[in-house]
Amino acid sequence: MGRPRDYRLLVPREWFRIDLTRHRWRAQLKTFVDHQAAGRPVPADLTRNVWTTLRNTAEAGRARGALEFYLLTTLQDGSLPASLLVSSMPMGETPADPRKFAAWLEARQPEGRTRAEVSVADLPAGTAVRVLGATTLDVHVRMPGGVGYLTLSFSAPVTGMYGPMGRLCDAIAGSLGWVG
């Protein structure tokens, strides 16, 4: 396959999608935060902190090529939701070969307990580099045509990536496909 026009990704419908390529993304994010706090005894300062954290995450992601932001709140206390940030990472200093990219990422990992597990996996969409931490999972899938990587950055600050949430994130990554 040559350079893909687009991608498709199966995300459960409980995940709220925010299109970061549109100017209305802040309003969509505010709608999500307000909806999560509605009718619940959530302190206003917690809601503001969640809004600020998610907005900052979206803005930083947009600066690095983020296209979509998915959010899932599994708890009723208004805390940070599980999330997925989908980004396009063009080739640059990043090694084109996924195994070399994995070695490059591995060399940049800090020593100690917070060190993430870096591995290479074959997904239906292509070879991917997985970086698994306690509460995060980044899946960098090499795009056809050598244009770069599509990065799926999952975060589960409350439940962590081990167990059901990790399996769900792997299933979402496994659903990735390219549109000709």
CSV table of N, CA and C in Angstrom, one decimal:
chain,number,residue,atom,x,y,z
A,1,MET,N,0.8,-1.2,0.0
A,1,MET,CA,0.0,0.0,0.0
A,1,MET,C,0.9,1.2,0.0
A,2,GLY,N,0.5,2.2,-0.8
A,2,GLY,CA,1.2,3.5,-0.8
A,2,GLY,C,0.8,4.3,0.4
A,3,ARG,N,1.0,5.6,0.3
A,3,ARG,CA,0.7,6.5,1.4
A,3,ARG,C,-0.8,6.5,1.6
A,4,PRO,N,-1.2,6.3,2.9
A,4,PRO,CA,-2.7,6.2,3.1
A,4,PRO,C,-3.3,7.6,3.1
A,5,ARG,N,-4.6,7.7,2.8
A,5,ARG,CA,-5.3,9.0,2.8
A,5,ARG,C,-5.8,9.2,4.3
A,6,ASP,N,-6.0,8.2,5.0
A,6,ASP,CA,-6.6,8.3,6.3
A,6,ASP,C,-6.4,7.0,7.1
A,7,TYR,N,-7.0,7.0,8.3
A,7,TYR,CA,-7.0,5.7,9.1
A,7,TYR,C,-8.4,5.5,9.6
A,8,ARG,N,-8.6,4.3,10.1
A,8,ARG,CA,-9.8,4.0,10.8
A,8,ARG,C,-9.4,3.4,12.1
A,9,LEU,N,-10.2,3.6,13.2
A,9,LEU,CA,-9.9,3.1,14.5
A,9,LEU,C,-11.2,2.8,15.2
A,10,LEU,N,-11.4,1.6,15.7
A,10,LEU,CA,-12.6,1.3,16.5
A,10,LEU,C,-12.4,1.6,17.9
A,11,VAL,N,-13.1,2.6,18.4
A,11,VAL,CA,-13.1,3.0,19.8
A,11,VAL,C,-14.5,2.8,20.4
A,12,PRO,N,-14.7,2.2,21.5
A,12,PRO,CA,-16.0,2.0,22.1
A,12,PRO,C,-16.8,3.3,22.2
A,13,ARG,N,-18.1,3.2,22.0
A,13,ARG,CA,-18.9,4.4,21.9
A,13,ARG,C,-19.0,5.1,23.2
A,14,GLU,N,-18.6,4.5,24.3
A,14,GLU,CA,-18.6,5.2,25.6
A,14,GLU,C,-17.5,6.3,25.7
A,15,TRP,N,-16.5,6.2,24.8
A,15,TRP,CA,-15.4,7.1,24.7
A,15,TRP,C,-15.9,8.4,24.0
A,16,PHE,N,-15.7,9.6,24.6
A,16,PHE,CA,-16.1,10.8,24.0
A,16,PHE,C,-15.0,11.3,23.1
A,17,ARG,N,-15.3,11.6,21.8
A,17,ARG,CA,-14.3,12.0,20.8
A,17,ARG,C,-14.3,13.5,20.6
A,18,ILE,N,-13.1,14.0,20.6
A,18,ILE,CA,-12.9,15.4,20.3
A,18,ILE,C,-11.9,15.5,19.1
A,19,ASP,N,-12.4,16.2,18.1
A,19,ASP,CA,-11.6,16.4,16.9
A,19,ASP,C,-10.7,17.6,17.1
A,20,LEU,N,-9.4,17.3,17.2
A,20,LEU,CA,-8.5,18.4,17.5
A,20,LEU,C,-8.1,19.2,16.2
A,21,THR,N,-8.5,18.8,15.1
A,21,THR,CA,-8.2,19.5,13.9
A,21,THR,C,-9.2,20.6,13.6
A,22,ARG,N,-10.3,20.7,14.4
A,22,ARG,CA,-11.3,21.7,14.3
A,22,ARG,C,-11.1,22.8,15.3
A,23,HIS,N,-11.6,24.0,15.1
A,23,HIS,CA,-11.4,25.1,16.0
A,23,HIS,C,-12.3,24.9,17.2
A,24,ARG,N,-13.3,24.1,17.2
A,24,ARG,CA,-14.3,24.0,18.3
A,24,ARG,C,-13.9,23.0,19.3
A,25,TRP,N,-12.7,22.5,19.3
A,25,TRP,CA,-12.2,21.4,20.2
A,25,TRP,C,-12.3,21.8,21.6
A,26,ARG,N,-12.1,23.1,22.0
A,26,ARG,CA,-12.1,23.5,23.4
A,26,ARG,C,-13.6,23.4,23.9
A,27,ALA,N,-14.5,23.8,23.0
A,27,ALA,CA,-15.9,23.7,23.4
A,27,ALA,C,-16.3,22.3,23.6
A,28,GLN,N,-15.9,21.4,22.8
A,28,GLN,CA,-16.2,20.0,22.9
A,28,GLN,C,-15.6,19.5,24.2
A,29,LEU,N,-14.4,19.9,24.6
A,29,LEU,CA,-13.7,19.4,25.8
A,29,LEU,C,-14.5,20.0,27.0
A,30,LYS,N,-14.9,21.2,26.9
A,30,LYS,CA,-15.7,21.8,28.1
A,30,LYS,C,-17.0,21.1,28.2
A,31,THR,N,-17.6,20.7,27.1
A,31,THR,CA,-18.9,20.0,27.2
A,31,THR,C,-18.7,18.6,27.9
A,32,PHE,N,-17.6,17.9,27.6
A,32,PHE,CA,-17.3,16.7,28.3
A,32,PHE,C,-17.1,16.9,29.8
A,33,VAL,N,-16.3,17.9,30.2
A,33,VAL,CA,-16.0,18.1,31.6
A,33,VAL,C,-17.2,18.5,32.3
A,34,ASP,N,-18.0,19.4,31.8
A,34,ASP,CA,-19.3,19.8,32.4
A,34,ASP,C,-20.3,18.6,32.6
A,35,HIS,N,-20.3,17.8,31.5
A,35,HIS,CA,-21.2,16.6,31.6
A,35,HIS,C,-20.8,15.7,32.7
A,36,GLN,N,-19.5,15.5,32.8
A,36,GLN,CA,-19.0,14.5,33.9
A,36,GLN,C,-19.3,15.0,35.3
A,37,ALA,N,-19.4,16.3,35.5
A,37,ALA,CA,-19.6,16.9,36.8
A,37,ALA,C,-21.1,17.1,37.1
A,38,ALA,N,-21.9,17.2,36.1
A,38,ALA,CA,-23.3,17.4,36.2
A,38,ALA,C,-24.0,16.4,37.1
A,39,GLY,N,-24.7,17.0,38.1
A,39,GLY,CA,-25.5,16.1,39.0
A,39,GLY,C,-24.7,15.3,40.0
A,40,ARG,N,-23.4,15.6,40.1
A,40,ARG,CA,-22.6,14.8,41.1
A,40,ARG,C,-22.0,15.8,42.1
A,41,PRO,N,-21.7,15.3,43.2
A,41,PRO,CA,-21.0,16.2,44.2
A,41,PRO,C,-19.5,16.4,44.0
A,42,VAL,N,-19.2,17.0,42.8
A,42,VAL,CA,-17.8,17.2,42.5
A,42,VAL,C,-17.4,18.6,42.8
A,43,PRO,N,-16.4,18.8,43.6
A,43,PRO,CA,-16.0,20.2,43.9
A,43,PRO,C,-15.6,21.0,42.7
A,44,ALA,N,-15.9,22.3,42.7
A,44,ALA,CA,-15.6,23.1,41.5
A,44,ALA,C,-14.1,23.2,41.2
A,45,ASP,N,-13.3,23.2,42.3
A,45,ASP,CA,-11.8,23.2,42.0
A,45,ASP,C,-11.3,22.0,41.3
A,46,LEU,N,-11.9,20.8,41.6
A,46,LEU,CA,-11.5,19.6,41.0
A,46,LEU,C,-11.9,19.7,39.5
A,47,THR,N,-13.1,20.1,39.2
A,47,THR,CA,-13.6,20.3,37.8
A,47,THR,C,-12.7,21.2,37.1
A,48,ARG,N,-12.3,22.3,37.7
A,48,ARG,CA,-11.4,23.3,37.0
A,48,ARG,C,-10.0,22.6,36.8
A,49,ASN,N,-9.5,21.9,37.8
A,49,ASN,CA,-8.2,21.2,37.6
A,49,ASN,C,-8.3,20.1,36.5
A,50,VAL,N,-9.4,19.4,36.4
A,50,VAL,CA,-9.5,18.4,35.3
A,50,VAL,C,-9.6,19.1,34.0
A,51,TRP,N,-10.4,20.2,33.9
A,51,TRP,CA,-10.5,21.0,32.7
A,51,TRP,C,-9.1,21.5,32.2
A,52,THR,N,-8.3,22.0,33.2
A,52,THR,CA,-7.0,22.6,32.9
A,52,THR,C,-6.1,21.5,32.4
A,53,THR,N,-6.0,20.4,33.1
A,53,THR,CA,-5.1,19.3,32.7
A,53,THR,C,-5.5,18.8,31.3
A,54,LEU,N,-6.7,18.5,31.1
A,54,LEU,CA,-7.2,18.0,29.7
A,54,LEU,C,-6.9,19.0,28.6
A,55,ARG,N,-7.2,20.3,28.9
A,55,ARG,CA,-6.9,21.3,27.9
A,55,ARG,C,-5.4,21.4,27.6
A,56,ASN,N,-4.6,21.4,28.7
A,56,ASN,CA,-3.1,21.4,28.5
A,56,ASN,C,-2.6,20.2,27.7
A,57,THR,N,-3.2,19.0,28.0
A,57,THR,CA,-2.9,17.8,27.2
A,57,THR,C,-3.2,18.0,25.8
A,58,ALA,N,-4.4,18.5,25.5
A,58,ALA,CA,-4.9,18.6,24.1
A,58,ALA,C,-4.0,19.7,23.4
A,59,GLU,N,-3.7,20.8,24.0
A,59,GLU,CA,-2.9,21.8,23.4
A,59,GLU,C,-1.4,21.3,23.1
A,60,ALA,N,-0.9,20.6,24.1
A,60,ALA,CA,0.5,20.0,23.9
A,60,ALA,C,0.4,19.0,22.7
A,61,GLY,N,-0.6,18.2,22.7
A,61,GLY,CA,-0.8,17.2,21.7
A,61,GLY,C,-0.9,17.8,20.3
A,62,ARG,N,-1.7,18.9,20.2
A,62,ARG,CA,-1.9,19.6,18.9
A,62,ARG,C,-0.5,20.1,18.4
A,63,ALA,N,0.3,20.6,19.3
A,63,ALA,CA,1.6,21.2,18.9
A,63,ALA,C,2.5,20.1,18.4
A,64,ARG,N,2.2,18.8,18.7
A,64,ARG,CA,3.0,17.7,18.2
A,64,ARG,C,2.2,16.8,17.2
A,65,GLY,N,1.2,17.4,16.6
A,65,GLY,CA,0.5,16.7,15.5
A,65,GLY,C,-0.7,15.8,15.9
A,66,ALA,N,-1.3,16.1,17.1
A,66,ALA,CA,-2.5,15.3,17.5
A,66,ALA,C,-3.7,15.6,16.6
A,67,LEU,N,-4.4,14.6,16.3
A,67,LEU,CA,-5.6,14.7,15.5
A,67,LEU,C,-6.9,14.5,16.2
A,68,GLU,N,-6.9,13.6,17.2
A,68,GLU,CA,-8.1,13.3,17.9
A,68,GLU,C,-7.8,13.0,19.4
A,69,PHE,N,-8.7,13.3,20.2
A,69,PHE,CA,-8.6,13.1,21.7
A,69,PHE,C,-9.9,12.3,22.1
A,70,TYR,N,-9.7,11.2,22.7
A,70,TYR,CA,-10.8,10.4,23.2
A,70,TYR,C,-10.7,10.3,24.7
A,71,LEU,N,-11.9,10.4,25.4
A,71,LEU,CA,-12.0,10.5,26.8
A,71,LEU,C,-13.0,9.5,27.4
A,72,LEU,N,-12.7,8.8,28.4
A,72,LEU,CA,-13.6,7.8,29.1
A,72,LEU,C,-13.5,8.0,30.6
A,73,THR,N,-14.6,8.4,31.2
A,73,THR,CA,-14.6,8.5,32.6
A,73,THR,C,-15.2,7.2,33.2
A,74,THR,N,-14.5,6.4,33.9
A,74,THR,CA,-15.0,5.2,34.5
A,74,THR,C,-15.4,5.4,36.0
A,75,LEU,N,-15.0,6.5,36.6
A,75,LEU,CA,-15.3,6.8,38.0
A,75,LEU,C,-16.3,7.9,38.0
A,76,GLN,N,-17.1,7.9,39.1
A,76,GLN,CA,-18.1,9.0,39.3
A,76,GLN,C,-17.7,10.1,40.1
A,77,ASP,N,-16.4,10.2,40.5
A,77,ASP,CA,-15.9,11.2,41.4
A,77,ASP,C,-15.3,12.4,40.7
A,78,GLY,N,-15.4,12.5,39.4
A,78,GLY,CA,-14.9,13.6,38.6
A,78,GLY,C,-13.4,13.7,38.4
A,79,SER,N,-12.7,12.6,38.7
A,79,SER,CA,-11.3,12.6,38.6
A,79,SER,C,-10.9,12.4,37.1
A,80,LEU,N,-9.6,12.5,36.8
A,80,LEU,CA,-9.1,12.4,35.4
A,80,LEU,C,-9.6,11.2,34.7
A,81,PRO,N,-10.1,11.3,33.5
A,81,PRO,CA,-10.5,10.1,32.8
A,81,PRO,C,-9.4,9.4,32.1
A,82,ALA,N,-9.7,8.2,31.7
A,82,ALA,CA,-8.8,7.5,30.8
A,82,ALA,C,-8.9,8.2,29.4
A,83,SER,N,-7.8,8.2,28.7
A,83,SER,CA,-7.8,9.0,27.4
A,83,SER,C,-6.9,8.3,26.4
A,84,LEU,N,-7.2,8.7,25.1
A,84,LEU,CA,-6.4,8.3,24.0
A,84,LEU,C,-6.2,9.5,23.1
A,85,LEU,N,-4.9,9.8,22.9
A,85,LEU,CA,-4.6,10.9,22.0
A,85,LEU,C,-4.0,10.3,20.7
A,86,VAL,N,-4.5,10.6,19.6
A,86,VAL,CA,-4.1,10.1,18.3
A,86,VAL,C,-3.3,11.2,17.6
A,87,SER,N,-2.0,10.9,17.3
A,87,SER,CA,-1.1,11.9,16.6
A,87,SER,C,-0.4,11.3,15.4
A,88,SER,N,-0.1,12.2,14.5
A,88,SER,CA,0.7,11.8,13.3
A,88,SER,C,2.1,12.4,13.6
A,89,MET,N,3.0,11.5,13.5
A,89,MET,CA,4.4,11.8,13.7
A,89,MET,C,5.2,11.6,12.4
A,90,PRO,N,5.5,12.7,11.6
A,90,PRO,CA,6.2,12.5,10.4
A,90,PRO,C,7.6,12.0,10.6
A,91,MET,N,8.2,11.4,9.6
A,91,MET,CA,9.6,11.0,9.7
A,91,MET,C,10.5,12.2,9.9
A,92,GLY,N,11.5,12.1,10.6
A,92,GLY,CA,12.4,13.2,10.9
A,92,GLY,C,13.6,12.6,11.5
A,93,GLU,N,13.9,12.8,12.7
A,93,GLU,CA,15.0,12.2,13.4
A,93,GLU,C,14.6,10.8,13.9
A,94,THR,N,13.3,10.5,13.8
A,94,THR,CA,12.8,9.2,14.2
A,94,THR,C,13.3,8.1,13.3
A,95,PRO,N,13.9,7.0,13.8
A,95,PRO,CA,14.3,6.0,12.9
A,95,PRO,C,13.1,5.3,12.1
A,96,ALA,N,13.2,5.1,10.8
A,96,ALA,CA,12.1,4.6,10.0
A,96,ALA,C,11.8,3.1,10.4
A,97,ASP,N,12.9,2.4,10.7
A,97,ASP,CA,12.8,1.0,11.0
A,97,ASP,C,12.2,0.9,12.5
A,98,PRO,N,11.1,0.2,12.7
A,98,PRO,CA,10.5,0.1,14.0
A,98,PRO,C,11.4,-0.5,15.0
A,99,ARG,N,12.3,-1.5,14.7
A,99,ARG,CA,13.2,-2.1,15.6
A,99,ARG,C,14.2,-1.1,16.1
A,100,LYS,N,14.7,-0.3,15.1
A,100,LYS,CA,15.7,0.8,15.5
A,100,LYS,C,15.0,1.9,16.3
A,101,PHE,N,13.7,2.2,16.0
A,101,PHE,CA,13.0,3.2,16.7
A,101,PHE,C,12.8,2.7,18.2
A,102,ALA,N,12.5,1.4,18.4
A,102,ALA,CA,12.3,0.8,19.7
A,102,ALA,C,13.6,0.9,20.5
A,103,ALA,N,14.7,0.6,19.8
A,103,ALA,CA,16.0,0.7,20.5
A,103,ALA,C,16.3,2.2,20.9
A,104,TRP,N,16.0,3.1,20.0
A,104,TRP,CA,16.2,4.5,20.3
A,104,TRP,C,15.4,5.0,21.5
A,105,LEU,N,14.1,4.5,21.5
A,105,LEU,CA,13.2,4.8,22.7
A,105,LEU,C,13.7,4.2,24.0
A,106,GLU,N,14.1,2.9,23.8
A,106,GLU,CA,14.7,2.2,25.0
A,106,GLU,C,15.9,2.9,25.6
A,107,ALA,N,16.7,3.4,24.8
A,107,ALA,CA,17.9,4.1,25.3
A,107,ALA,C,17.6,5.4,26.0
A,108,ARG,N,16.4,6.0,25.8
A,108,ARG,CA,16.0,7.2,26.4
A,108,ARG,C,15.2,7.0,27.6
A,109,GLN,N,14.9,5.8,28.0
A,109,GLN,CA,14.1,5.5,29.2
A,109,GLN,C,14.9,5.7,30.5
A,110,PRO,N,14.3,6.3,31.5
A,110,PRO,CA,15.0,6.5,32.8
A,110,PRO,C,15.2,5.2,33.5
A,111,GLU,N,16.3,5.1,34.3
A,111,GLU,CA,16.5,3.9,35.1
A,111,GLU,C,15.6,3.9,36.3
A,112,GLY,N,15.3,2.8,36.8
A,112,GLY,CA,14.5,2.7,38.0
A,112,GLY,C,13.1,2.1,37.8
A,113,ARG,N,12.3,2.3,38.8
A,113,ARG,CA,10.9,1.8,38.9
A,113,ARG,C,10.0,2.3,37.8
A,114,THR,N,10.2,3.6,37.4
A,114,THR,CA,9.4,4.2,36.4
A,114,THR,C,9.7,3.8,34.9
A,115,ARG,N,10.7,3.0,34.8
A,115,ARG,CA,11.2,2.6,33.4
A,115,ARG,C,10.0,1.9,32.7
A,116,ALA,N,9.7,2.3,31.5
A,116,ALA,CA,8.7,1.7,30.7
A,116,ALA,C,9.2,0.5,29.9
A,117,GLU,N,8.3,-0.4,29.6
A,117,GLU,CA,8.7,-1.6,28.8
A,117,GLU,C,8.5,-1.3,27.3
A,118,VAL,N,9.6,-1.3,26.5
A,118,VAL,CA,9.6,-1.0,25.1
A,118,VAL,C,9.7,-2.4,24.3
A,119,SER,N,8.7,-2.5,23.4
A,119,SER,CA,8.7,-3.8,22.6
A,119,SER,C,8.2,-3.5,21.2
A,120,VAL,N,8.4,-4.4,20.3
A,120,VAL,CA,7.9,-4.3,18.9
A,120,VAL,C,6.9,-5.4,18.7
A,121,ALA,N,5.8,-5.0,18.1
A,121,ALA,CA,4.6,-5.9,17.9
A,121,ALA,C,4.1,-5.8,16.5
A,122,ASP,N,3.6,-6.9,15.9
A,122,ASP,CA,3.0,-6.8,14.6
A,122,ASP,C,1.5,-6.7,14.8
A,123,LEU,N,1.0,-5.6,14.3
A,123,LEU,CA,-0.5,-5.4,14.3
A,123,LEU,C,-1.0,-5.5,12.9
A,124,PRO,N,-2.3,-5.7,12.7
A,124,PRO,CA,-2.8,-5.8,11.4
A,124,PRO,C,-2.5,-4.6,10.5
A,125,ALA,N,-2.3,-3.4,11.1
A,125,ALA,CA,-2.0,-2.2,10.4
A,125,ALA,C,-0.5,-2.1,10.1
A,126,GLY,N,0.3,-2.9,10.7
A,126,GLY,CA,1.8,-2.9,10.4
A,126,GLY,C,2.6,-3.1,11.7
A,127,THR,N,3.8,-2.9,11.6
A,127,THR,CA,4.7,-3.1,12.8
A,127,THR,C,4.6,-1.9,13.7
A,128,ALA,N,4.5,-2.2,15.0
A,128,ALA,CA,4.3,-1.1,15.9
A,128,ALA,C,5.4,-1.2,17.0
A,129,VAL,N,5.7,0.0,17.6
A,129,VAL,CA,6.6,0.0,18.8
A,129,VAL,C,5.6,0.4,19.9
A,130,ARG,N,5.7,-0.5,21.0
A,130,ARG,CA,4.9,-0.3,22.2
A,130,ARG,C,5.7,0.2,23.3
A,131,VAL,N,5.3,1.2,24.0
A,131,VAL,CA,6.0,1.7,25.2
A,131,VAL,C,4.9,1.6,26.3
A,132,LEU,N,5.1,0.7,27.2
A,132,LEU,CA,4.1,0.4,28.3
A,132,LEU,C,4.7,0.9,29.6
A,133,GLY,N,4.0,1.8,30.2
A,133,GLY,CA,4.3,2.2,31.6
A,133,GLY,C,3.1,1.8,32.5
A,134,ALA,N,3.3,2.2,33.8
A,134,ALA,CA,2.2,1.8,34.8
A,134,ALA,C,0.9,2.4,34.4
A,135,THR,N,0.8,3.6,34.0
A,135,THR,CA,-0.5,4.2,33.6
A,135,THR,C,-0.6,4.7,32.2
A,136,THR,N,0.4,4.4,31.4
A,136,THR,CA,0.4,4.9,30.0
A,136,THR,C,0.8,3.7,29.0
A,137,LEU,N,0.3,3.9,27.8
A,137,LEU,CA,0.7,2.9,26.7
A,137,LEU,C,0.8,3.8,25.5
A,138,ASP,N,1.9,3.9,24.9
A,138,ASP,CA,2.1,4.5,23.6
A,138,ASP,C,2.3,3.4,22.5
A,139,VAL,N,1.6,3.5,21.5
A,139,VAL,CA,1.7,2.5,20.3
A,139,VAL,C,2.0,3.4,19.1
A,140,HIS,N,3.2,3.2,18.6
A,140,HIS,CA,3.7,3.9,17.4
A,140,HIS,C,3.6,3.0,16.2
A,141,VAL,N,2.7,3.2,15.3
A,141,VAL,CA,2.5,2.3,14.2
A,141,VAL,C,3.0,2.9,12.9
A,142,ARG,N,3.9,2.2,12.3
A,142,ARG,CA,4.6,2.8,11.1
A,142,ARG,C,3.5,2.9,10.0
A,143,MET,N,3.4,4.0,9.4
A,143,MET,CA,2.4,4.2,8.3
A,143,MET,C,3.0,3.8,7.0
A,144,PRO,N,2.1,3.2,6.2
A,144,PRO,CA,2.6,2.8,4.8
A,144,PRO,C,3.1,3.9,4.0
A,145,GLY,N,4.0,3.7,3.1
A,145,GLY,CA,4.6,4.7,2.3
A,145,GLY,C,5.7,5.5,2.9
A,146,GLY,N,6.1,5.1,4.2
A,146,GLY,CA,7.3,5.7,4.8
A,146,GLY,C,7.0,7.1,5.2
A,147,VAL,N,5.8,7.5,5.5
A,147,VAL,CA,5.5,8.9,5.8
A,147,VAL,C,5.7,9.2,7.3
A,148,GLY,N,5.7,8.2,8.1
A,148,GLY,CA,5.9,8.4,9.6
A,148,GLY,C,5.2,7.4,10.4
A,149,TYR,N,4.9,7.8,11.6
A,149,TYR,CA,4.2,6.9,12.5
A,149,TYR,C,2.9,7.5,12.9
A,150,LEU,N,1.8,6.7,13.1
A,150,LEU,CA,0.6,7.2,13.8
A,150,LEU,C,0.8,6.7,15.2
A,151,THR,N,0.7,7.6,16.2
A,151,THR,CA,0.9,7.3,17.6
A,151,THR,C,-0.4,7.3,18.3
A,152,LEU,N,-0.7,6.2,19.0
A,152,LEU,CA,-1.8,6.1,19.9
A,152,LEU,C,-1.3,6.2,21.3
A,153,SER,N,-1.6,7.3,22.0
A,153,SER,CA,-1.1,7.5,23.4
A,153,SER,C,-2.3,7.4,24.3
A,154,PHE,N,-2.3,6.2,25.0
A,154,PHE,CA,-3.3,5.9,26.0
A,154,PHE,C,-2.8,6.3,27.4
A,155,SER,N,-3.8,6.8,28.2
A,155,SER,CA,-3.4,7.1,29.6
A,155,SER,C,-4.6,6.7,30.5
A,156,ALA,N,-4.3,6.0,31.6
A,156,ALA,CA,-5.3,5.6,32.5
A,156,ALA,C,-4.8,5.9,33.9
A,157,PRO,N,-4.9,7.2,34.3
A,157,PRO,CA,-4.2,7.6,35.6
A,157,PRO,C,-4.8,6.9,36.8
A,158,VAL,N,-6.0,6.4,36.8
A,158,VAL,CA,-6.7,5.8,38.0
A,158,VAL,C,-6.5,4.3,38.0
A,159,THR,N,-6.9,3.7,36.8
A,159,THR,CA,-6.9,2.2,36.8
A,159,THR,C,-5.6,1.6,36.4
A,160,GLY,N,-4.7,2.4,35.7
A,160,GLY,CA,-3.5,1.8,35.3
A,160,GLY,C,-3.6,1.0,34.0
A,161,MET,N,-2.5,0.6,33.4
A,161,MET,CA,-2.5,-0.1,32.2
A,161,MET,C,-2.4,-1.6,32.3
A,162,TYR,N,-2.4,-2.1,33.5
A,162,TYR,CA,-2.3,-3.6,33.7
A,162,TYR,C,-3.7,-4.1,34.0
A,163,GLY,N,-4.2,-5.1,33.3
A,163,GLY,CA,-5.5,-5.6,33.5
A,163,GLY,C,-6.4,-5.3,32.4
A,164,PRO,N,-7.7,-5.1,32.7
A,164,PRO,CA,-8.7,-4.9,31.7
A,164,PRO,C,-8.5,-3.6,30.8
A,165,MET,N,-8.0,-2.5,31.4
A,165,MET,CA,-7.8,-1.3,30.7
A,165,MET,C,-6.7,-1.5,29.6
A,166,GLY,N,-5.6,-2.2,30.1
A,166,GLY,CA,-4.5,-2.4,29.1
A,166,GLY,C,-5.0,-3.3,28.0
A,167,ARG,N,-5.8,-4.3,28.3
A,167,ARG,CA,-6.3,-5.2,27.2
A,167,ARG,C,-7.2,-4.4,26.3
A,168,LEU,N,-8.0,-3.5,26.8
A,168,LEU,CA,-8.9,-2.7,26.0
A,168,LEU,C,-8.1,-1.8,25.0
A,169,CYS,N,-7.0,-1.2,25.6
A,169,CYS,CA,-6.2,-0.3,24.8
A,169,CYS,C,-5.5,-1.1,23.7
A,170,ASP,N,-5.0,-2.3,24.0
A,170,ASP,CA,-4.4,-3.1,23.0
A,170,ASP,C,-5.4,-3.5,21.9
A,171,ALA,N,-6.6,-3.8,22.3
A,171,ALA,CA,-7.7,-4.1,21.3
A,171,ALA,C,-8.0,-2.9,20.4
A,172,ILE,N,-8.0,-1.7,21.0
A,172,ILE,CA,-8.2,-0.5,20.1
A,172,ILE,C,-7.1,-0.3,19.2
A,173,ALA,N,-5.8,-0.5,19.6
A,173,ALA,CA,-4.7,-0.4,18.8
A,173,ALA,C,-4.7,-1.4,17.7
A,174,GLY,N,-5.1,-2.6,18.0
A,174,GLY,CA,-5.2,-3.7,17.0
A,174,GLY,C,-6.3,-3.5,16.0
A,175,SER,N,-7.2,-2.6,16.2
A,175,SER,CA,-8.3,-2.3,15.3
A,175,SER,C,-7.9,-1.3,14.2
A,176,LEU,N,-6.7,-0.7,14.4
A,176,LEU,CA,-6.2,0.4,13.4
A,176,LEU,C,-6.1,-0.2,12.0
A,177,GLY,N,-6.6,0.6,11.1
A,177,GLY,CA,-6.5,0.2,9.7
A,177,GLY,C,-6.3,1.4,8.8
A,178,TRP,N,-5.8,1.2,7.6
A,178,TRP,CA,-5.5,2.3,6.7
A,178,TRP,C,-6.5,2.4,5.6
A,179,VAL,N,-6.8,3.7,5.3
A,179,VAL,CA,-7.8,3.9,4.2
A,179,VAL,C,-7.0,4.4,3.0
A,180,GLY,N,-7.1,3.7,1.9
A,180,GLY,CA,-6.3,3.9,0.7
A,180,GLY,C,-6.2,5.2,0.2
